[in-house]
Coordinates of N, CA and C in Angstrom, one line a residue:
X1 N -75.0 -9.3 -80.9 CA -75.2 -10.7 -80.5 C -75.5 -11.6 -81.8
X2 N -76.2 -11.0 -82.8 CA -76.4 -11.9 -83.9 C -75.1 -12.1 -84.8
X3 N -74.4 -11.1 -84.7 CA -73.0 -11.3 -85.4 C -72.1 -12.3 -84.8
X4 N -72.1 -12.5 -83.4 CA -71.5 -13.6 -82.8 C -71.9 -14.8 -83.0
X5 N -73.2 -15.0 -83.1 CA -73.9 -16.2 -83.4 C -73.5 -16.7 -84.9
X6 N -73.4 -15.6 -85.8 CA -73.2 -15.9 -87.1 C -71.7 -16.4 -87.3
X7 N -70.8 -15.8 -86.5 CA -69.4 -16.2 -86.6 C -69.1 -17.5 -86.0
X8 N -69.9 -17.9 -85.0 CA -69.8 -19.2 -84.3 C -70.3 -20.3 -85.4
X9 N -71.6 -20.0 -86.0 CA -71.9 -20.9 -87.0 C -71.0 -21.1 -88.2
X10 N -70.6 -19.9 -88.6 CA -69.6 -20.0 -89.8 C -68.3 -20.7 -89.5
X11 N -67.7 -20.6 -88.3 CA -66.6 -21.5 -88.0 C -67.0 -23.0 -87.9
X12 N -68.1 -23.2 -87.3 CA -68.7 -24.6 -87.2 C -68.7 -25.2 -88.6
X13 N -69.3 -24.5 -89.6 CA -69.4 -25.0 -90.9 C -68.1 -25.2 -91.6
X14 N -67.2 -24.3 -91.3 CA -65.9 -24.4 -91.9 C -65.1 -25.7 -91.4
X15 N -65.3 -25.9 -90.1 CA -64.6 -27.1 -89.6 C -65.2 -28.4 -90.1
X16 N -66.6 -28.3 -90.3 CA -67.2 -29.6 -90.9 C -66.8 -29.8 -92.4
X17 N -66.6 -28.5 -93.2 CA -66.2 -28.8 -94.5 C -64.6 -29.3 -94.6
X18 N -63.8 -28.8 -93.6 CA -62.4 -29.3 -93.6 C -62.5 -30.9 -93.2
X19 N -63.4 -31.4 -92.4 CA -63.4 -32.8 -92.1 C -64.0 -33.5 -93.3
X20 N -64.9 -33.0 -94.0 CA -65.5 -33.6 -95.2 C -64.4 -33.6 -96.2
X21 N -63.5 -32.7 -96.3 CA -62.5 -32.7 -97.4 C -61.4 -33.8 -97.0
X22 N -61.1 -33.9 -95.8 CA -60.2 -34.9 -95.3 C -60.7 -36.3 -95.6
X23 N -62.1 -36.6 -95.3 CA -62.6 -37.9 -95.6 C -62.6 -38.2 -97.1
X24 N -62.9 -37.1 -97.9 CA -62.8 -37.2 -99.4 C -61.4 -37.6 -99.8
X25 N -60.4 -37.0 -99.3 CA -59.1 -37.1 -99.8 C -58.6 -38.6 -99.4
X26 N -58.9 -39.1 -98.2 CA -58.7 -40.4 -97.8 C -59.3 -41.4 -98.5
X27 N -60.5 -41.2 -99.0 CA -61.3 -42.1 -99.7 C -60.7 -42.3 -101.2
X28 N -60.3 -41.1 -101.7 CA -59.6 -41.1 -103.1 C -58.3 -41.7 -103.1
X29 N -57.4 -41.6 -102.0 CA -56.2 -42.3 -101.8 C -56.3 -43.7 -101.7
X30 N -57.4 -44.3 -100.9 CA -57.7 -45.6 -100.8 C -58.0 -46.3 -102.2
X31 N -58.8 -45.5 -103.0 CA -59.1 -46.0 -104.4 C -58.0 -46.0 -105.2
X32 N -57.1 -45.0 -105.2 CA -55.9 -45.0 -106.0 C -55.0 -46.2 -105.7
X33 N -54.8 -46.4 -104.4 CA -53.9 -47.4 -103.9 C -54.5 -48.8 -104.4
X34 N -55.8 -49.0 -104.3 CA -56.3 -50.3 -104.5 C -56.4 -50.6 -105.9
X35 N -56.8 -49.7 -106.8 CA -57.0 -50.0 -108.2 C -55.7 -49.8 -109.0
X36 N -54.9 -48.8 -108.7 CA -53.8 -48.5 -109.4 C -52.3 -49.2 -108.9
X37 N -52.2 -48.9 -107.7 CA -50.8 -49.1 -107.2 C -50.7 -50.6 -106.7
X38 N -51.6 -51.2 -106.2 CA -51.6 -52.6 -105.7 C -51.3 -53.5 -106.9
X39 N -52.1 -53.4 -108.0 CA -51.7 -54.4 -109.1 C -50.3 -54.0 -109.7
X40 N -50.0 -52.8 -109.7 CA -48.6 -52.6 -110.3 C -47.5 -53.2 -109.4
X41 N -47.7 -53.1 -108.1 CA -46.8 -53.8 -107.2 C -46.7 -55.3 -107.4
X42 N -47.8 -56.0 -107.5 CA -47.9 -57.4 -107.8 C -47.3 -57.7 -109.0
X43 N -47.5 -57.0 -110.2 CA -46.9 -57.3 -111.4 C -45.4 -57.1 -111.2
X44 N -45.0 -56.1 -110.6 CA -43.5 -55.8 -110.5 C -42.9 -57.0 -109.8
X45 N -43.5 -57.5 -108.7 CA -43.0 -58.6 -108.0 C -42.9 -59.8 -108.9
X46 N -43.9 -60.0 -109.7 CA -43.9 -61.3 -110.5 C -42.9 -61.2 -111.5
X47 N -42.7 -60.0 -112.2 CA -41.8 -59.8 -113.2 C -40.3 -59.9 -112.6
X48 N -40.1 -59.5 -111.4 CA -38.8 -59.6 -110.7 C -38.3 -60.9 -110.2
X49 N -39.3 -61.9 -110.4 CA -39.0 -63.3 -110.0 C -39.4 -63.6 -108.7
X50 N -40.3 -62.8 -108.1 CA -40.7 -63.1 -106.8 C -42.3 -63.5 -106.8
X51 N -42.5 -64.4 -107.7 CA -43.9 -64.9 -107.9 C -44.6 -65.4 -106.6
X52 N -43.7 -66.2 -105.9 CA -44.2 -66.9 -104.7 C -44.6 -65.8 -103.6
X53 N -43.8 -64.7 -103.6 CA -44.3 -63.5 -102.6 C -45.5 -62.8 -103.2
X54 N -45.5 -62.7 -104.5 CA -46.7 -62.1 -105.1 C -48.0 -62.8 -104.9
X55 N -47.9 -64.2 -105.0 CA -49.0 -65.0 -104.7 C -49.4 -65.0 -103.3
X56 N -48.4 -65.1 -102.4 CA -48.7 -65.0 -101.0 C -49.4 -63.7 -100.6
X57 N -48.9 -62.5 -101.0 CA -49.5 -61.3 -100.8 C -51.0 -61.2 -101.4
X58 N -51.2 -61.7 -102.6 CA -52.5 -61.9 -103.2 C -53.4 -62.6 -102.4
X59 N -53.0 -63.7 -101.9 CA -53.8 -64.7 -101.1 C -54.2 -64.0 -99.7
X60 N -53.3 -63.4 -99.0 CA -53.6 -62.7 -97.8 C -54.6 -61.6 -98.0
X61 N -54.3 -60.7 -99.0 CA -55.3 -59.6 -99.3 C -56.7 -60.1 -99.7
X62 N -56.7 -61.2 -100.5 CA -57.9 -61.7 -100.9 C -58.7 -62.3 -99.7
X63 N -58.1 -63.0 -98.8 CA -58.6 -63.7 -97.6 C -59.2 -62.5 -96.7
X64 N -58.4 -61.4 -96.6 CA -58.7 -60.4 -95.7 C -60.0 -59.7 -96.3
X65 N -60.1 -59.5 -97.6 CA -61.4 -58.8 -98.2 C -62.5 -59.7 -98.1
X66 N -62.3 -61.0 -98.2 CA -63.4 -62.0 -98.2 C -64.0 -62.0 -96.8
X67 N -63.1 -62.1 -95.8 CA -63.5 -62.0 -94.3 C -64.2 -60.5 -94.0
X68 N -63.7 -59.6 -94.5 CA -64.2 -58.3 -94.3 C -65.7 -58.1 -94.9
X69 N -65.8 -58.6 -96.1 CA -67.2 -58.6 -96.9 C -68.1 -59.4 -96.1
X70 N -67.7 -60.7 -95.6 CA -68.6 -61.5 -94.8 C -69.1 -60.9 -93.5
X71 N -68.0 -60.1 -92.8 CA -68.5 -59.5 -91.6 C -69.4 -58.4 -91.7
X72 N -69.2 -57.7 -92.9 CA -70.0 -56.5 -93.1 C -71.5 -56.9 -93.6
X73 N -71.6 -58.1 -94.1 CA -73.0 -58.5 -94.5 C -73.7 -59.1 -93.2

């Protein structure tokens, strides 16, 4: 009986660790996209002559972040 209880708890802990690993991976992916990839895309658009599109994307993302920050406060 004690072995079955141990196995059930072990499986539960393993699933919680998998969930935690997925949350961590998603958070790291968001950080990489925000800090590294987004500025590179904007610089690439500006260098390719699409400065108007680059500014439009920057304004939309900036407004979305401002609204999100105001809602969270």
